[in-house]
């Protein structure tokens, strides 16, 4: 499938989907408490998604059994919610959520610390977000896709972190996963030229130790090979001539001033 350029109407729908997803992330993040099961998190998340008239993108996607991927500590992505798994004070919990609104997907992930977390964990979480922003500085029409990838990798290198290579970001729109792949590591090829109207899910998965990962026996959950911590930060973005629009940013993040969506400089 070729890389799609979204029409004005499609962009409006993706903005709406992203706004809802930002709200779901913000509200669900505030629900997290020690002692909750990861299945409870999924149920609350699914209810929130459906309350906006959206469908959870991940539910039954290639057989994934839940609406929210809940990945704890050394789990990188695709943690399967379970009533047997509780989150504890000090855990790092990554929530990856996709919603479909009127046929258009938005995909975003946030990592949260539960209660008081170690300094290592807190730095990993914040620096993973920093890697995302380092990458999207290059996400403008006329630049090349792998400039984003290289900038994410450079940011992770600066801290001595491992970059996950087995999973990558992606184009997104009427399908959850579209072309192109958006790697989080340097490539020798510069990649495609970015154009206004492309929509991408940019999602650094950054590890405290090695970037190498393995799959658990459930065939879904990806864990770090050294079982050190991992963090994930993802947004759906729209390429414009200027700064990209971060469609799934949360209101708290806007208030924090980390990025003004929609502002073309
Ligand atoms: Mg994604």
Tab-separated table of N, CA, C and O in Angstrom, residues 120-179:
chain	number	residue	atom	x	y	z
A	120	UNK	N	16.217	6.338	38.201
A	120	UNK	CA	16.470	5.718	36.889
A	120	UNK	C	15.197	5.620	36.062
A	120	UNK	O	15.190	5.908	34.866
A	121	UNK	N	14.144	5.177	36.729
A	121	UNK	CA	12.867	4.982	36.037
A	121	UNK	C	12.316	6.329	35.573
A	121	UNK	O	11.851	6.468	34.441
A	122	UNK	N	12.400	7.306	36.436
A	122	UNK	CA	11.860	8.615	36.114
A	122	UNK	C	12.632	9.251	34.955
A	122	UNK	O	12.038	9.829	34.032
A	123	UNK	N	13.949	9.106	34.981
A	123	UNK	CA	14.750	9.667	33.881
A	123	UNK	C	14.442	8.957	32.568
A	123	UNK	O	14.320	9.598	31.519
A	124	UNK	N	14.308	7.637	32.624
A	124	UNK	CA	14.021	6.885	31.398
A	124	UNK	C	12.698	7.349	30.780
A	124	UNK	O	12.604	7.564	29.561
A	125	UNK	N	11.717	7.541	31.637
A	125	UNK	CA	10.386	7.956	31.180
A	125	UNK	C	10.452	9.337	30.498
A	125	UNK	O	9.957	9.512	29.387
A	126	UNK	N	11.102	10.276	31.162
A	126	UNK	CA	11.162	11.634	30.612
A	126	UNK	C	12.029	11.710	29.364
A	126	UNK	O	11.720	12.423	28.412
A	127	UNK	N	13.111	10.947	29.376
A	127	UNK	CA	14.022	11.007	28.224
A	127	UNK	C	13.438	10.293	27.011
A	127	UNK	O	13.798	10.617	25.876
A	128	UNK	N	12.577	9.334	27.235
A	128	UNK	CA	11.911	8.674	26.095
A	128	UNK	C	11.000	9.689	25.403
A	128	UNK	O	10.971	9.781	24.171
A	129	UNK	N	10.311	10.469	26.192
A	129	UNK	CA	9.495	11.550	25.624
A	129	UNK	C	10.388	12.560	24.904
A	129	UNK	O	10.054	13.030	23.810
A	130	UNK	N	11.519	12.850	25.511
A	130	UNK	CA	12.466	13.782	24.864
A	130	UNK	C	12.910	13.238	23.499
A	130	UNK	O	13.059	13.998	22.536
A	131	UNK	N	13.124	11.926	23.420
A	131	UNK	CA	13.525	11.310	22.139
A	131	UNK	C	12.453	11.529	21.077
A	131	UNK	O	12.760	11.809	19.905
A	132	UNK	N	11.190	11.402	21.479
A	132	UNK	CA	10.090	11.657	20.530
A	132	UNK	C	10.178	13.086	19.996
A	132	UNK	O	10.121	13.326	18.782
A	133	UNK	N	10.339	14.036	20.903
A	133	UNK	CA	10.367	15.436	20.470
A	133	UNK	C	11.631	15.754	19.663
A	133	UNK	O	11.588	16.567	18.736
A	134	UNK	N	12.730	15.089	20.012
A	134	UNK	CA	13.957	15.264	19.226
A	134	UNK	C	13.704	14.793	17.797
A	134	UNK	O	14.136	15.428	16.826
A	135	UNK	N	12.980	13.689	17.668
A	135	UNK	CA	12.688	13.131	16.346
A	135	UNK	C	11.784	14.031	15.527
A	135	UNK	O	12.059	14.325	14.358
A	136	UNK	N	10.700	14.493	16.160
A	136	UNK	CA	9.714	15.210	15.342
A	136	UNK	C	10.146	16.639	15.003
A	136	UNK	O	9.469	17.314	14.232
A	137	UNK	N	11.271	17.076	15.538
A	137	UNK	CA	11.833	18.352	15.046
A	137	UNK	C	12.081	18.294	13.540
A	137	UNK	O	12.137	19.310	12.878
A	138	UNK	N	12.263	17.062	13.048
A	138	UNK	CA	12.548	16.880	11.613
A	138	UNK	C	11.299	16.480	10.828
A	138	UNK	O	11.396	16.228	9.620
A	139	UNK	N	10.167	16.411	11.507
A	139	UNK	CA	8.959	15.906	10.846
A	139	UNK	C	8.224	17.033	10.121
A	139	UNK	O	7.127	17.437	10.520
A	140	UNK	N	8.847	17.558	9.087
A	140	UNK	CA	8.232	18.628	8.295
A	140	UNK	C	8.323	18.272	6.822
A	140	UNK	O	9.280	17.605	6.401
A	141	UNK	N	7.357	18.775	6.053
A	141	UNK	CA	7.347	18.540	4.606
A	141	UNK	C	8.682	18.994	4.014
A	141	UNK	O	9.204	20.049	4.385
A	142	UNK	N	9.213	18.159	3.135
A	142	UNK	CA	10.489	18.486	2.492
A	142	UNK	C	11.672	17.769	3.139
A	142	UNK	O	12.683	17.537	2.482
A	143	UNK	N	11.542	17.425	4.414
A	143	UNK	CA	12.590	16.625	5.065
A	143	UNK	C	12.422	15.159	4.690
A	143	UNK	O	11.436	14.774	4.058
A	144	UNK	N	13.374	14.339	5.134
A	144	UNK	CA	13.328	12.907	4.839
A	144	UNK	C	12.978	12.123	6.097
A	144	UNK	O	13.391	12.475	7.211
A	145	UNK	N	12.215	11.063	5.875
A	145	UNK	CA	11.663	10.273	6.989
A	145	UNK	C	12.731	9.860	7.998
A	145	UNK	O	12.532	9.961	9.211
A	146	UNK	N	13.872	9.384	7.511
A	146	UNK	CA	14.841	8.810	8.450
A	146	UNK	C	15.647	9.870	9.203
A	146	UNK	O	16.445	9.521	10.071
A	147	UNK	N	15.391	11.141	8.898
A	147	UNK	CA	15.940	12.189	9.772
A	147	UNK	C	15.266	12.095	11.143
A	147	UNK	O	15.902	12.344	12.172
A	148	UNK	N	13.978	11.764	11.141
A	148	UNK	CA	13.259	11.571	12.416
A	148	UNK	C	13.908	10.416	13.172
A	148	UNK	O	14.242	10.529	14.363
A	149	UNK	N	14.111	9.306	12.453
A	149	UNK	CA	14.667	8.089	13.063
A	149	UNK	C	16.034	8.370	13.666
A	149	UNK	O	16.340	7.967	14.793
A	150	UNK	N	16.887	9.030	12.894
A	150	UNK	CA	18.256	9.291	13.345
A	150	UNK	C	18.278	10.179	14.576
A	150	UNK	O	19.077	9.971	15.503
A	151	UNK	N	17.376	11.165	14.606
A	151	UNK	CA	17.356	12.085	15.752
A	151	UNK	C	16.896	11.364	17.021
A	151	UNK	O	17.390	11.642	18.120
A	152	UNK	N	15.965	10.440	16.879
A	152	UNK	CA	15.525	9.650	18.046
A	152	UNK	C	16.708	8.821	18.562
A	152	UNK	O	17.002	8.789	19.759
A	153	UNK	N	17.401	8.172	17.642
A	153	UNK	CA	18.544	7.325	18.007
A	153	UNK	C	19.632	8.160	18.693
A	153	UNK	O	20.180	7.756	19.732
A	154	UNK	N	19.935	9.322	18.118
A	154	UNK	CA	20.973	10.181	18.709
A	154	UNK	C	20.603	10.587	20.127
A	154	UNK	O	21.459	10.643	21.014
A	155	UNK	N	19.319	10.883	20.334
A	155	UNK	CA	18.872	11.297	21.661
A	155	UNK	C	19.054	10.144	22.656
A	155	UNK	O	19.548	10.340	23.766
A	156	UNK	N	18.686	8.935	22.246
A	156	UNK	CA	18.844	7.774	23.138
A	156	UNK	C	20.321	7.508	23.421
A	156	UNK	O	20.708	7.198	24.555
A	157	UNK	N	21.141	7.658	22.395
A	157	UNK	CA	22.595	7.445	22.555
A	157	UNK	C	23.195	8.399	23.580
A	157	UNK	O	24.083	8.032	24.335
A	158	UNK	N	22.683	9.611	23.561
A	158	UNK	CA	23.197	10.641	24.470
A	158	UNK	C	23.129	10.166	25.926
A	158	UNK	O	23.963	10.504	26.745
A	159	UNK	N	22.127	9.343	26.223
A	159	UNK	CA	21.940	8.851	27.587
A	159	UNK	C	22.432	7.415	27.775
A	159	UNK	O	22.259	6.836	28.845
A	160	UNK	N	22.986	6.833	26.730
A	160	UNK	CA	23.462	5.452	26.829
A	160	UNK	C	22.348	4.422	26.867
A	160	UNK	O	22.536	3.308	27.343
A	161	UNK	N	21.174	4.773	26.354
A	161	UNK	CA	20.042	3.849	26.355
A	161	UNK	C	20.048	2.964	25.107
A	161	UNK	O	20.628	3.319	24.084
A	162	UNK	N	19.315	1.872	25.200
A	162	UNK	CA	19.133	0.978	24.060
A	162	UNK	C	17.870	1.342	23.303
A	162	UNK	O	16.845	1.666	23.905
A	163	UNK	N	17.963	1.306	21.978
A	163	UNK	CA	16.805	1.585	21.124
A	163	UNK	C	16.259	0.257	20.599
A	163	UNK	O	17.015	-0.554	20.059
A	164	UNK	N	14.970	0.056	20.743
A	164	UNK	CA	14.345	-1.177	20.232
A	164	UNK	C	14.250	-1.078	18.708
A	164	UNK	O	13.743	-0.087	18.178
A	165	UNK	N	14.757	-2.117	18.035
A	165	UNK	CA	14.737	-2.133	16.563
A	165	UNK	C	13.710	-3.097	15.998
A	165	UNK	O	13.385	-3.026	14.815
A	166	UNK	N	13.254	-4.006	16.838
A	166	UNK	CA	12.344	-5.039	16.322
A	166	UNK	C	10.934	-4.516	16.099
A	166	UNK	O	10.118	-5.204	15.492
A	167	UNK	N	10.654	-3.333	16.635
A	167	UNK	CA	9.333	-2.724	16.451
A	167	UNK	C	9.546	-1.287	16.023
A	167	UNK	O	10.503	-0.650	16.464
A	168	UNK	N	8.646	-0.788	15.186
A	168	UNK	CA	8.830	0.543	14.614
A	168	UNK	C	7.505	1.307	14.584
A	168	UNK	O	6.440	0.706	14.725
A	169	UNK	N	7.585	2.607	14.396
A	169	UNK	CA	6.391	3.407	14.167
A	169	UNK	C	5.881	3.177	12.750
A	169	UNK	O	6.443	2.377	11.987
A	170	UNK	N	4.838	3.918	12.375
A	170	UNK	CA	4.129	3.577	11.132
A	170	UNK	C	3.241	4.709	10.652
A	170	UNK	O	2.852	5.561	11.443
A	171	UNK	N	2.893	4.647	9.394
A	171	UNK	CA	1.835	5.495	8.883
A	171	UNK	C	0.516	5.058	9.506
A	171	UNK	O	0.397	3.935	10.011
A	172	UNK	N	-0.462	5.947	9.484
A	172	UNK	CA	-1.754	5.637	10.128
A	172	UNK	C	-2.847	6.445	9.442
A	172	UNK	O	-2.575	7.543	8.926
A	173	UNK	N	-4.067	5.931	9.439
A	173	UNK	CA	-5.174	6.646	8.805
A	173	UNK	C	-6.418	5.792	8.876
A	173	UNK	O	-6.866	5.439	9.964
A	174	UNK	N	-6.939	5.405	7.707
A	174	UNK	CA	-8.103	4.520	7.731
A	174	UNK	C	-7.686	3.101	8.124
A	174	UNK	O	-8.529	2.259	8.410
A	175	UNK	N	-6.385	2.849	8.147
A	175	UNK	CA	-5.837	1.608	8.714
A	175	UNK	C	-4.937	1.976	9.883
A	175	UNK	O	-4.280	3.021	9.858
A	176	UNK	N	-4.897	1.067	10.868
A	176	UNK	CA	-4.033	1.313	12.034
A	176	UNK	C	-2.567	1.369	11.611
A	176	UNK	O	-1.818	2.240	12.053
A	177	UNK	N	-2.166	0.420	10.783
A	177	UNK	CA	-0.781	0.381	10.319
A	177	UNK	C	-0.739	0.586	8.821
A	177	UNK	O	-1.239	-0.229	8.064
A	178	UNK	N	-0.179	1.711	8.412
A	178	UNK	CA	-0.013	2.002	6.981
A	178	UNK	C	1.478	2.180	6.706
A	178	UNK	O	2.284	2.292	7.635
A	179	UNK	N	1.812	2.291	5.444
A	179	UNK	CA	3.168	2.682	5.063
A	179	UNK	C	3.349	4.142	5.441
A	179	UNK	O	2.368	4.890	5.422
